[in-house]
mmCIF file of C-alpha atoms and ligand atoms in Angstrom:
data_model
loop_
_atom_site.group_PDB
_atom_site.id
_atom_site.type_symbol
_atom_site.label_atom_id
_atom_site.label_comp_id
_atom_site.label_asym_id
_atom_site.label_seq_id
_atom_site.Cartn_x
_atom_site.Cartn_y
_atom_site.Cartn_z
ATOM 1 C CA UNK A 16 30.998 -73.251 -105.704
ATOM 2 C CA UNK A 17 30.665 -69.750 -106.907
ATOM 3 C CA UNK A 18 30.680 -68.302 -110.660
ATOM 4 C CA UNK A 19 29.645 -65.185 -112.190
ATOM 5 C CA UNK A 20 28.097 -64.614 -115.831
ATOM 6 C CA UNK A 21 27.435 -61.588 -117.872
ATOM 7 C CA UNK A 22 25.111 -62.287 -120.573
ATOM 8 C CA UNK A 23 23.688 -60.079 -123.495
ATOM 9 C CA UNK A 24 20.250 -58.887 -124.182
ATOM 10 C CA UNK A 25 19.329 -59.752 -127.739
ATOM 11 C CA UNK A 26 16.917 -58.053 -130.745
ATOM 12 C CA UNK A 27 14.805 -60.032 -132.350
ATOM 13 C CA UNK A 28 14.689 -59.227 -136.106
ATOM 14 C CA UNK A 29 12.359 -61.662 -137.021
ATOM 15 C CA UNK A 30 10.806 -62.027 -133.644
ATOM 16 C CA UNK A 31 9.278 -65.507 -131.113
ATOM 17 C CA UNK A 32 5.505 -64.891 -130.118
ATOM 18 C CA UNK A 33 3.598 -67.962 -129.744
ATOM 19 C CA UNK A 34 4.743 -71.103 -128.208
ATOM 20 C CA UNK A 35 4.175 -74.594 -129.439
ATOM 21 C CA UNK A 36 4.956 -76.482 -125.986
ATOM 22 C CA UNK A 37 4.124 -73.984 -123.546
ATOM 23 C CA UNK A 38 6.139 -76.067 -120.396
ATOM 24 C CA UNK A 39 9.043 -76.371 -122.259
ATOM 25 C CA UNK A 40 8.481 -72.853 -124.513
ATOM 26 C CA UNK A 41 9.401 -74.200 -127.557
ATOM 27 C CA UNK A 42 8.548 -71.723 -130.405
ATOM 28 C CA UNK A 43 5.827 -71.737 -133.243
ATOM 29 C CA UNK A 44 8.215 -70.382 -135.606
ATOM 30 C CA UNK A 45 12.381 -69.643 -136.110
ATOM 31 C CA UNK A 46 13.617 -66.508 -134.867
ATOM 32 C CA UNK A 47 17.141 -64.343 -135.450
ATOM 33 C CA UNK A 48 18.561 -61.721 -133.450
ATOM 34 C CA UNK A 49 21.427 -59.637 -132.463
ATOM 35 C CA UNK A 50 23.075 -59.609 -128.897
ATOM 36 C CA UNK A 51 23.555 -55.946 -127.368
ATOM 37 C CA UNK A 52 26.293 -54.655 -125.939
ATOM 38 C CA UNK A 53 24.699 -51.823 -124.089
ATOM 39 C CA UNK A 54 22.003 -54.322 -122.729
ATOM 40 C CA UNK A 55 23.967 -56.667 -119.982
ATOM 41 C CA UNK A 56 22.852 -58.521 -116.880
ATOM 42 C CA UNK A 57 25.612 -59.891 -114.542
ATOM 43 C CA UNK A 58 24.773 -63.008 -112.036
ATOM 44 C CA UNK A 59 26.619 -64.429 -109.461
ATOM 45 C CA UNK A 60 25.504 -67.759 -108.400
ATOM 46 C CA UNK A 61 26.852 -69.580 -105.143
ATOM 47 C CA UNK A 62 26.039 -73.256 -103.799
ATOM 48 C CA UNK A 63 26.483 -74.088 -100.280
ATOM 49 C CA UNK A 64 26.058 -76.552 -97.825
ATOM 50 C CA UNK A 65 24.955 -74.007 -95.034
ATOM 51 C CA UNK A 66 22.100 -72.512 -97.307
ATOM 52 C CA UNK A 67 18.461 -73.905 -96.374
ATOM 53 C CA UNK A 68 16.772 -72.038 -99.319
ATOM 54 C CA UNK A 69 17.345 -70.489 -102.529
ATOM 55 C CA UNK A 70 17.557 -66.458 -102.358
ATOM 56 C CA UNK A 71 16.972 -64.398 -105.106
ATOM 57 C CA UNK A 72 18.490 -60.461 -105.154
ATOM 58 C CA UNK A 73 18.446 -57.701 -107.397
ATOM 59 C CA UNK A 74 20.729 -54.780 -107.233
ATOM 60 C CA UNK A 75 18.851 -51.889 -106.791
ATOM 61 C CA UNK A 76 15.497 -53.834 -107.350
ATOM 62 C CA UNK A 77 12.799 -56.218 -106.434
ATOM 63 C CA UNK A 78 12.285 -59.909 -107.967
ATOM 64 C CA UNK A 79 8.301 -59.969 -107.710
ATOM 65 C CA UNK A 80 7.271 -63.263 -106.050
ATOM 66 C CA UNK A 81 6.495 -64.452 -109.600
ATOM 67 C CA UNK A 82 9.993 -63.461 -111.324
ATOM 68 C CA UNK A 83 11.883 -65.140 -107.684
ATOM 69 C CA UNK A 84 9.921 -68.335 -108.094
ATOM 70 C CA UNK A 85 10.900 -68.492 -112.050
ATOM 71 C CA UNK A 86 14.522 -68.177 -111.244
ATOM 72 C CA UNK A 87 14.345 -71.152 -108.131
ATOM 73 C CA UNK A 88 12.631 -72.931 -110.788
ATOM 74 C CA UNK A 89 15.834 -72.203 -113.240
ATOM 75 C CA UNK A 90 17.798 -73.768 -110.149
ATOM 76 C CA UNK A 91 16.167 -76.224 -109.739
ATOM 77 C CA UNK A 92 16.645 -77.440 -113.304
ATOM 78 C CA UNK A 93 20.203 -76.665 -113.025
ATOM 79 C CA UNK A 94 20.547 -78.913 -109.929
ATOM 80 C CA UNK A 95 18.633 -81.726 -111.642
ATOM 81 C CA UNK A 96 20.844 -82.181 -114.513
ATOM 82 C CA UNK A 97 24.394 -80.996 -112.383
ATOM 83 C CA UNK A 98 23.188 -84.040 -109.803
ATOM 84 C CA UNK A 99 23.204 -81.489 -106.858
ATOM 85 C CA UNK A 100 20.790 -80.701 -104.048
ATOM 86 C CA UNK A 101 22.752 -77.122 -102.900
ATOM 87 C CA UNK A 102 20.954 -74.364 -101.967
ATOM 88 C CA UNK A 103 21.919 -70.947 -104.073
ATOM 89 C CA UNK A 104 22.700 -67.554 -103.556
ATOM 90 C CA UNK A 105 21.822 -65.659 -106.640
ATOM 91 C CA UNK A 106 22.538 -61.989 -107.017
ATOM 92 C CA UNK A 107 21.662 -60.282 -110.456
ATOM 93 C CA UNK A 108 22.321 -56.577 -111.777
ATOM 94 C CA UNK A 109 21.227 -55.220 -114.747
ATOM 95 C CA UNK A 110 22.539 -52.061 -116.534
ATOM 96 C CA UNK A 111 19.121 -51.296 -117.807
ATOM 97 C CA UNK A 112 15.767 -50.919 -116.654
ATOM 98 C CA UNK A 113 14.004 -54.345 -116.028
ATOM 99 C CA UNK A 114 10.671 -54.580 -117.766
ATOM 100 C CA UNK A 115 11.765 -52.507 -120.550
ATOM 101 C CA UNK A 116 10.883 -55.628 -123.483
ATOM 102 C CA UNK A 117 11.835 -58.649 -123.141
ATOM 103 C CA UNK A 118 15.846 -57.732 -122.807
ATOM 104 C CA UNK A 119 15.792 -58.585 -118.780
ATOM 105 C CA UNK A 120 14.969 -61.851 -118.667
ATOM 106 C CA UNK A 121 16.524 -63.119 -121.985
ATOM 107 C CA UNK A 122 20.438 -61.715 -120.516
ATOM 108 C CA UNK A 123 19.156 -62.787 -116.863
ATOM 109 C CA UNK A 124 18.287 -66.322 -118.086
ATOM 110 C CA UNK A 125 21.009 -67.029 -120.022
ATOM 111 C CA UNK A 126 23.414 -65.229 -117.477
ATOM 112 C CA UNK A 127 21.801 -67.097 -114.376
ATOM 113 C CA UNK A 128 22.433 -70.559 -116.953
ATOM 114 C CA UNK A 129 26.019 -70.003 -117.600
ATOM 115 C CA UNK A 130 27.181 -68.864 -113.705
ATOM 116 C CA UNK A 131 24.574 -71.744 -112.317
ATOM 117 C CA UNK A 132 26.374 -74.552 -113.785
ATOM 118 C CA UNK A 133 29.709 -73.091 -113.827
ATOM 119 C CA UNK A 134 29.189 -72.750 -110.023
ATOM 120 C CA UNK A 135 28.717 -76.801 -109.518
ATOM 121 C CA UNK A 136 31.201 -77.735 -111.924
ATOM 122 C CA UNK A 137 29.416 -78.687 -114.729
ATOM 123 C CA UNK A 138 30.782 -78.243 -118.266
ATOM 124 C CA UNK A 139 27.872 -78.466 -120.861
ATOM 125 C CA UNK A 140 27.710 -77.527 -124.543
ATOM 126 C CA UNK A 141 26.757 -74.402 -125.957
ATOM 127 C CA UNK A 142 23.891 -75.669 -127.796
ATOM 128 C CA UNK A 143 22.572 -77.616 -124.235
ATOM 129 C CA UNK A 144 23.172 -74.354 -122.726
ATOM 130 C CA UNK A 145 20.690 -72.575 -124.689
ATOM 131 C CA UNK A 146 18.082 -75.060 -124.560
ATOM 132 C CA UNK A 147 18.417 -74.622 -120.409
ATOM 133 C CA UNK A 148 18.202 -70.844 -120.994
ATOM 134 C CA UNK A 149 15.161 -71.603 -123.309
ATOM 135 C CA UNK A 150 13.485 -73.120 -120.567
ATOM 136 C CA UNK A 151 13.445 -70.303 -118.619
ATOM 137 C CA UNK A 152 12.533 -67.364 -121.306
ATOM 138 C CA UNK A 153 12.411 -68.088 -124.989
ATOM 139 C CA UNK A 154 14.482 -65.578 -125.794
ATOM 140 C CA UNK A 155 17.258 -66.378 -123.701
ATOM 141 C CA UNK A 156 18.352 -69.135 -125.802
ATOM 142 C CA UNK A 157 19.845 -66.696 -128.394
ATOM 143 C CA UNK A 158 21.652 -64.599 -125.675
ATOM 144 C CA UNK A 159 24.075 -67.573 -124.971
ATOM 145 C CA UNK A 160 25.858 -67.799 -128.839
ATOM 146 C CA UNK A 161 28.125 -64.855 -129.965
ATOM 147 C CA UNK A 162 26.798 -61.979 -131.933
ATOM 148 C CA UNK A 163 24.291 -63.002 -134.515
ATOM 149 C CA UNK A 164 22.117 -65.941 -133.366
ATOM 150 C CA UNK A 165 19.069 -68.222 -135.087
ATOM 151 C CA UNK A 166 16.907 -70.326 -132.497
ATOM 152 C CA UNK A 167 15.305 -73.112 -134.530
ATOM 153 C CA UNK A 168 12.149 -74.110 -133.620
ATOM 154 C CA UNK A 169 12.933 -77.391 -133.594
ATOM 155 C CA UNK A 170 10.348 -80.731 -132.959
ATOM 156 C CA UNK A 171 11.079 -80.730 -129.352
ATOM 157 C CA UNK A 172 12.658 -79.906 -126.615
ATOM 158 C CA UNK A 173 16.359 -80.798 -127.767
ATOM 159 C CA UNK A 174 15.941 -79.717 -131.381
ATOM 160 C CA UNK A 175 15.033 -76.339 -130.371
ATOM 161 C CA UNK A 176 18.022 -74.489 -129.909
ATOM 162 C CA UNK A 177 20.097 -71.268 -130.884
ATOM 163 C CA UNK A 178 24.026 -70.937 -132.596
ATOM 164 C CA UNK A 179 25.600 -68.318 -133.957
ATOM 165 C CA UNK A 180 24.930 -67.714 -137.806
ATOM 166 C CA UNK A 181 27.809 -64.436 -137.211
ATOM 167 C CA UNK A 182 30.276 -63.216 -134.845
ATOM 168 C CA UNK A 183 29.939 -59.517 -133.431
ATOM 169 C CA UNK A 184 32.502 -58.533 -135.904
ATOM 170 C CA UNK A 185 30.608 -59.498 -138.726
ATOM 171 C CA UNK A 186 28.813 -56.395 -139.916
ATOM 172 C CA UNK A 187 28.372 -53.255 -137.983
ATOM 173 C CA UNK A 188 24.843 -52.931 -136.783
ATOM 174 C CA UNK A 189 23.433 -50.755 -134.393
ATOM 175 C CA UNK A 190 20.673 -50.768 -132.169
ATOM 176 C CA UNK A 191 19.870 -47.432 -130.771
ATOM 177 C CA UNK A 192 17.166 -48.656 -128.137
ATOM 178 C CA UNK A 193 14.856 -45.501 -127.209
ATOM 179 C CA UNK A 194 13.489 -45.305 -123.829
ATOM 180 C CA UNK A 195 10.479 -43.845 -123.775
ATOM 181 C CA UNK A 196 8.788 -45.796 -120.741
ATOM 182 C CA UNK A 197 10.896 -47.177 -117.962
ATOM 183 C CA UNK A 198 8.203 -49.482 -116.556
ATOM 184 C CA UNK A 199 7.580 -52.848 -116.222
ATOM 185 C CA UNK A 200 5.183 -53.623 -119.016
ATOM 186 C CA UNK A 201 1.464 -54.495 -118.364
ATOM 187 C CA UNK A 202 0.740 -57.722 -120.281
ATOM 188 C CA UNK A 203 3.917 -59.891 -119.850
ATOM 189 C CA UNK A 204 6.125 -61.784 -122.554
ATOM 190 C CA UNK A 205 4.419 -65.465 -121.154
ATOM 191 C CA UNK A 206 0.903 -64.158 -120.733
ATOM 192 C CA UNK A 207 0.505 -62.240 -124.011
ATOM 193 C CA UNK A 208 1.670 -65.093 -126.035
ATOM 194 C CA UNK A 209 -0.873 -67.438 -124.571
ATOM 195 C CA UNK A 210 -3.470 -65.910 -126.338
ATOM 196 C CA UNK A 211 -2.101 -65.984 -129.961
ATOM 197 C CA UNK A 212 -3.472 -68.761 -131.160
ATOM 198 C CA UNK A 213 -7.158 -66.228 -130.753
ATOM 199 C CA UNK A 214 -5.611 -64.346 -133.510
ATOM 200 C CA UNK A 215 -7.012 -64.536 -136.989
ATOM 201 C CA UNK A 216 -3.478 -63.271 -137.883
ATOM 202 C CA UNK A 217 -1.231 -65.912 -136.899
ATOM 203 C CA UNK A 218 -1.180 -68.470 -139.693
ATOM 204 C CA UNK A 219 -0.443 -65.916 -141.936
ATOM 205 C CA UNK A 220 2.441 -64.879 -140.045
ATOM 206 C CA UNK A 221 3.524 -68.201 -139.124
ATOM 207 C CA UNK A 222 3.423 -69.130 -143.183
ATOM 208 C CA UNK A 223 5.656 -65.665 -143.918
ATOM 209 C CA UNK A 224 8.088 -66.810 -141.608
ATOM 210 C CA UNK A 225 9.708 -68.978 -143.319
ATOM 211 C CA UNK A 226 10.440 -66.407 -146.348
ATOM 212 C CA UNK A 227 11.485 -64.040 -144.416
ATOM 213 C CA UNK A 228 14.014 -65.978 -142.330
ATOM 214 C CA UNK A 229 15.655 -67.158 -145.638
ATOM 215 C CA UNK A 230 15.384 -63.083 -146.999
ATOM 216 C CA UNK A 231 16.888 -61.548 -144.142
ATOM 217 C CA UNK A 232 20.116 -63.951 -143.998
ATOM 218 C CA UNK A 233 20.760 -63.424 -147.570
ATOM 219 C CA UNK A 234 20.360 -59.911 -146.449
ATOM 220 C CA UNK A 235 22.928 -60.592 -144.240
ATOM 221 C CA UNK A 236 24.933 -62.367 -146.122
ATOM 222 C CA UNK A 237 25.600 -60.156 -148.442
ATOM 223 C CA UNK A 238 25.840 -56.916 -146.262
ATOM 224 C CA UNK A 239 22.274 -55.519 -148.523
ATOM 225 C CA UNK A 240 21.013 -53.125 -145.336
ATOM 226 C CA UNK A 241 17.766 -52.106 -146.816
ATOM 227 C CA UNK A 242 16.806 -55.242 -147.588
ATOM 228 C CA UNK A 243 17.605 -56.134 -143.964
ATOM 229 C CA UNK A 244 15.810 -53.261 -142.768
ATOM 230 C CA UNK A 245 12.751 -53.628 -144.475
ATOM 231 C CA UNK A 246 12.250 -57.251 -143.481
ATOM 232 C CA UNK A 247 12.794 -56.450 -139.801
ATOM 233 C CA UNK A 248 10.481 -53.414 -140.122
ATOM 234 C CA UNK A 249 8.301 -55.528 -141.359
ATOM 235 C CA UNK A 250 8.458 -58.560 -139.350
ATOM 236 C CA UNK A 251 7.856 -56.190 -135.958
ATOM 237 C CA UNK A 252 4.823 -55.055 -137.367
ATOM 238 C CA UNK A 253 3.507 -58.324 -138.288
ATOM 239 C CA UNK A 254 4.277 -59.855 -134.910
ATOM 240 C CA UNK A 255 1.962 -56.568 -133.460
ATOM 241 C CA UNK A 256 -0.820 -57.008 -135.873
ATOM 242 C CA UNK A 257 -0.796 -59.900 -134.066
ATOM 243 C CA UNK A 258 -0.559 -58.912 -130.539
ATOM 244 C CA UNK A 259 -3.502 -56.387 -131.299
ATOM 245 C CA UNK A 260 -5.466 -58.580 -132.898
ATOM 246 C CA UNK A 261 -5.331 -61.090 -129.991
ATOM 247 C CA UNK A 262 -8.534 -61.646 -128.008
ATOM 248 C CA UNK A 263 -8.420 -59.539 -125.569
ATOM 249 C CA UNK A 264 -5.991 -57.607 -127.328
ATOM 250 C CA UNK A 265 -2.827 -56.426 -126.290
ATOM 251 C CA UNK A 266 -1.165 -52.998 -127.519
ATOM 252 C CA UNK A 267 1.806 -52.357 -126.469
ATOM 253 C CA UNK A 268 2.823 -48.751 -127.984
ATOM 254 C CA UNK A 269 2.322 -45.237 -126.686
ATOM 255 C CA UNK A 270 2.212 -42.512 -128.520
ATOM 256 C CA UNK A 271 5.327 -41.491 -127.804
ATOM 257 C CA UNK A 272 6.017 -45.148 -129.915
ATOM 258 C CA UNK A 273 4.223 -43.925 -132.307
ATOM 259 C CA UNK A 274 5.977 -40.800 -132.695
ATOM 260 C CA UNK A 275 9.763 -42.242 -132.878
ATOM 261 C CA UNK A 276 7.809 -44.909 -135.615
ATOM 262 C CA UNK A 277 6.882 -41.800 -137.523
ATOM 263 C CA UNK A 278 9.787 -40.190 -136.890
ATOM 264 C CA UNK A 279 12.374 -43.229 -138.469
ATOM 265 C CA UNK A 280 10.175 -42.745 -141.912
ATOM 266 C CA UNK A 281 10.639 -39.567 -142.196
ATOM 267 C CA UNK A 282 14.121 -39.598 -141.557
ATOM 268 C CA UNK A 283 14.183 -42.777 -143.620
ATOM 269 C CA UNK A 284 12.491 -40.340 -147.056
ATOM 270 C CA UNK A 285 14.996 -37.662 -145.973
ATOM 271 C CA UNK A 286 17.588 -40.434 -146.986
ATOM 272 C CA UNK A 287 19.043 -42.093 -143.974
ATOM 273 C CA UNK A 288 18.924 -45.825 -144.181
ATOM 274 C CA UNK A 289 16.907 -46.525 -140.866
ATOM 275 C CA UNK A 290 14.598 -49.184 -139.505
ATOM 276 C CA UNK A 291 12.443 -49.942 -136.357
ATOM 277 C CA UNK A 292 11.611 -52.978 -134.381
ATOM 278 C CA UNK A 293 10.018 -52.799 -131.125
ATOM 279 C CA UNK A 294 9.347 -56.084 -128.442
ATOM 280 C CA UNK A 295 6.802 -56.466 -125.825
ATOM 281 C CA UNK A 296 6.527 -52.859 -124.575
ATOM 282 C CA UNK A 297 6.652 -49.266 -125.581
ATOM 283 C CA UNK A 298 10.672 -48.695 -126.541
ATOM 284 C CA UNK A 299 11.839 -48.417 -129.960
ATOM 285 C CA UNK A 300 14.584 -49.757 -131.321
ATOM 286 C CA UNK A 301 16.295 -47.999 -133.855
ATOM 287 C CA UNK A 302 18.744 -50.390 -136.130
ATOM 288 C CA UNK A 303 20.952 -48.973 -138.741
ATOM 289 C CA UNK A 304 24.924 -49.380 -139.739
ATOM 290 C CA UNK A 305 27.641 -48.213 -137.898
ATOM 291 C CA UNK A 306 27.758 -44.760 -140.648
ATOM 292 C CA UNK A 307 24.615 -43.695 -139.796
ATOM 293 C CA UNK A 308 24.671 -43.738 -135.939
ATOM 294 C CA UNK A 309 25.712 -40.030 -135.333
ATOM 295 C CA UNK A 310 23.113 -38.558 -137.371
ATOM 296 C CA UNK A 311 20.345 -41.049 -136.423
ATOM 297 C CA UNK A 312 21.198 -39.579 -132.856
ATOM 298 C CA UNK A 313 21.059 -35.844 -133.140
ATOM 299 C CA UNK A 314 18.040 -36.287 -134.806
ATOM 300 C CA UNK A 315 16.508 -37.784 -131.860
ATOM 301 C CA UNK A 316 17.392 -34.688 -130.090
ATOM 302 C CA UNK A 317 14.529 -32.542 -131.227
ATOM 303 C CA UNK A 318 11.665 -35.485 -130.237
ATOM 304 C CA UNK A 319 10.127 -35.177 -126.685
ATOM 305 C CA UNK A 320 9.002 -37.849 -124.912
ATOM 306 C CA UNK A 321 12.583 -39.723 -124.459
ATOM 307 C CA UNK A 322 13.511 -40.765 -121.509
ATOM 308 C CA UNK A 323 16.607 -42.386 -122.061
ATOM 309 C CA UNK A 324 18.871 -43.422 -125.400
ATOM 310 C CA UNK A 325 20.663 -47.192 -124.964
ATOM 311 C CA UNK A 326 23.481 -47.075 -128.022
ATOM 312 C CA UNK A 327 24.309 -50.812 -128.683
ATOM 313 C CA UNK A 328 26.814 -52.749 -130.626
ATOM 314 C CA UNK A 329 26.509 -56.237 -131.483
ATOM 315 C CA UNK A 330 27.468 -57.903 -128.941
ATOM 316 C CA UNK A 331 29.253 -61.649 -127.352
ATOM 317 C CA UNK A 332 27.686 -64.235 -126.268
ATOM 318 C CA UNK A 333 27.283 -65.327 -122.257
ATOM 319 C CA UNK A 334 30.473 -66.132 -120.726
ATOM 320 C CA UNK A 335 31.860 -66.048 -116.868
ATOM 321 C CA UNK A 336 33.807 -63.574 -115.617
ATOM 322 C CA UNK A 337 36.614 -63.928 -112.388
ATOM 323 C CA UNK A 338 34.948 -60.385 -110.324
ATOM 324 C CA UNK A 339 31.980 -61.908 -108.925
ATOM 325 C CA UNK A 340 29.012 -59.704 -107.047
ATOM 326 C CA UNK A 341 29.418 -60.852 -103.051
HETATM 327 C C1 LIG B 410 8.435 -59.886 -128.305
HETATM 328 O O1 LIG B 410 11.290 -64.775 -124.402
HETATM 329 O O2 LIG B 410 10.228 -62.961 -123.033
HETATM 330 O O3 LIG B 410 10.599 -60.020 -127.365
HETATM 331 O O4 LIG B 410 9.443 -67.412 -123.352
HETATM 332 O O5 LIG B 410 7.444 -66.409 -122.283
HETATM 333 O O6 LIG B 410 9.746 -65.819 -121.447
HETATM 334 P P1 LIG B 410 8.890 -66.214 -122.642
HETATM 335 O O7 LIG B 410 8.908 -64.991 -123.643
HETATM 336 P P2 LIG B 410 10.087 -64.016 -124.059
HETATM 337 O O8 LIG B 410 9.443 -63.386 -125.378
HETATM 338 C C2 LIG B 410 10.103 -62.504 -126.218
HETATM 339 C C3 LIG B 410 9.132 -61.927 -127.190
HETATM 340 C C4 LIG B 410 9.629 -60.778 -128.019
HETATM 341 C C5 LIG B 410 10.162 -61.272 -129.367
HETATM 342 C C6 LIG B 410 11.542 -61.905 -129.369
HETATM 343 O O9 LIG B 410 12.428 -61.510 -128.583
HETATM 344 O O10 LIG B 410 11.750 -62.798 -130.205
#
């Protein structure tokens, strides 16, 4: 009664910020995203007999009491549905810094799903799947499909859930995630969003949605990358126009954010086809194609302020592995 999952972090191109069920965090609005290769969280989960209580570990880390309870509550779910009433073992490792966006608990949720039921047996679809990774972060719905994932909004709970629109082969992509603040964030994912609906923004955003979704998959579709990149570009800073227009509002960038922003439009005039998007927190995700990668990076060479460069691919989806962690 032991299984082990690696699981993706995903990039939001057009991006989940308000919930419409806050229990069951279903979404005001679609989302689409890209797993990450360099972005991975492995879990082991084991079930015993001889366990009185769940335990929570992180390599090299600290669950706050907050973060522990939210994964026992993730078991507890699991349990529920698998029939079982096993205590768990759950050891997590991530091979980036926790905190830094939203990345760490989309791959741990969907990571701690996959090796959770696998561990008691229990076979469920990829679409249920995501809607138990849902449960725990948003997000984590769209690091369960392969590659390229949508996460309808659905009505409810069972409608909202994510599938691949494209496998990781599909088109090369990459997301060159700069570092420029390894700690946790201040305002969290959950807490920020609760406050969206003060935003005089929102139902604007919420009504470009729609277009947007539809413009950036015939983007993708057809392979057009500066269509793509303007309509994440511009979807990021919609979704922060948001954020900082919250009450009380919530900023998230440094100026060290600021400077890689103003550092992709130059580059972008000097005639490299490059984008930004940037999550709940201070790093900067750089997207372009596969072409551009090499000179996107020794460009970054000449910006202070960096404390660490994450190149990504798209990436799988969740899936168990045989090596587990104890
Ligand atoms: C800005 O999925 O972390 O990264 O459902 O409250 O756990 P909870 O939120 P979470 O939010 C992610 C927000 C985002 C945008 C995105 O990834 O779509």
């Amino acid at each position: 009664m032991k299984a082990t999952a690696v699981a993706p972090a995903n990039i939001a191109f057009i991006k989940y910020w308000g919930k419409a069920d806050e229990a069951l965090r279903t979404p005001l609005n679609d989302s689409f995203s890209m797993n990450l290769t360099g972005a991975q969280t492995t879990t082991t989960v084991a079930f015993d007999p001889s366990f009185t209580s769940d335990k929570v570990e992180l390599v090299g880390g600290v669950f706050s009491d907050e973060e522990a309870l939210r994964v026992t509550r993730g078991l507890e779910r699991i349990r529920q549905r698998a029939g079982s009433t096993l205590k768990a073992m759950v050891l997590t490792k991530n091979t980036f810094p926790k905190g830094a966006g939203s990345a760490a608990s989309a791959s741990g949720f969907a990571a701690l799903t996959v090796a959770g039921f696998s561990a008691l047996g229990t076979t469920l679809s990829e679409k249920e799947l995501t809607v138990f990774a849902r449960l725990g972060s948003g997000s984590a719905c769209r690091s369960i499909p392969s590659g390229f994932a949508v996460w309808e909004k659905g009505i409810d709970s069972e409608s909202s859930y994510a599938y691949s629109l494209y496998p990781a082969d599909y088109w090369d992509i990459r997301d060159i995630l700069v570092i420029v603040d390894k700690r946790m964030k201040k305002v969290s994912t959950s807490d920020g969003m609760e406050q969206v609906g003060t935003s005089p923004k929102l139902a604007a955003r919420l009504a470009a949605i729609p277009g947007r979704m539809t413009g950036i998959l015939e983007a993708m579709k057809k392979k057009d990358f500066a269509r793509f990149g303007r309509i994440l570009e511009e979807d990021c800073l919609d979704m922060h126009a948001v954020m900082q227009s919250q009450v009380p509002p919530i900023r998230y960038w440094s100026d060290a954010t600021e400077r890689i922003m103003d550092h992709v439009i130059l580059l972008r005039e000097s005639g490299v086809s490059i984008y930004f998007t940037i999550d709940a927190g201070p790093n900067v995700h750089l997207i372009c194609e596969g072409k551009d990668e090499a000179r996107v990076a020794q460009s970054l060479a000449s910006i202070t302020g960096i404390e660490e460069i994450i190149y990504n691919k798209p990436a799988g989806g969740a899936h168990t592995i045989t090596e587990h962690l104890f």
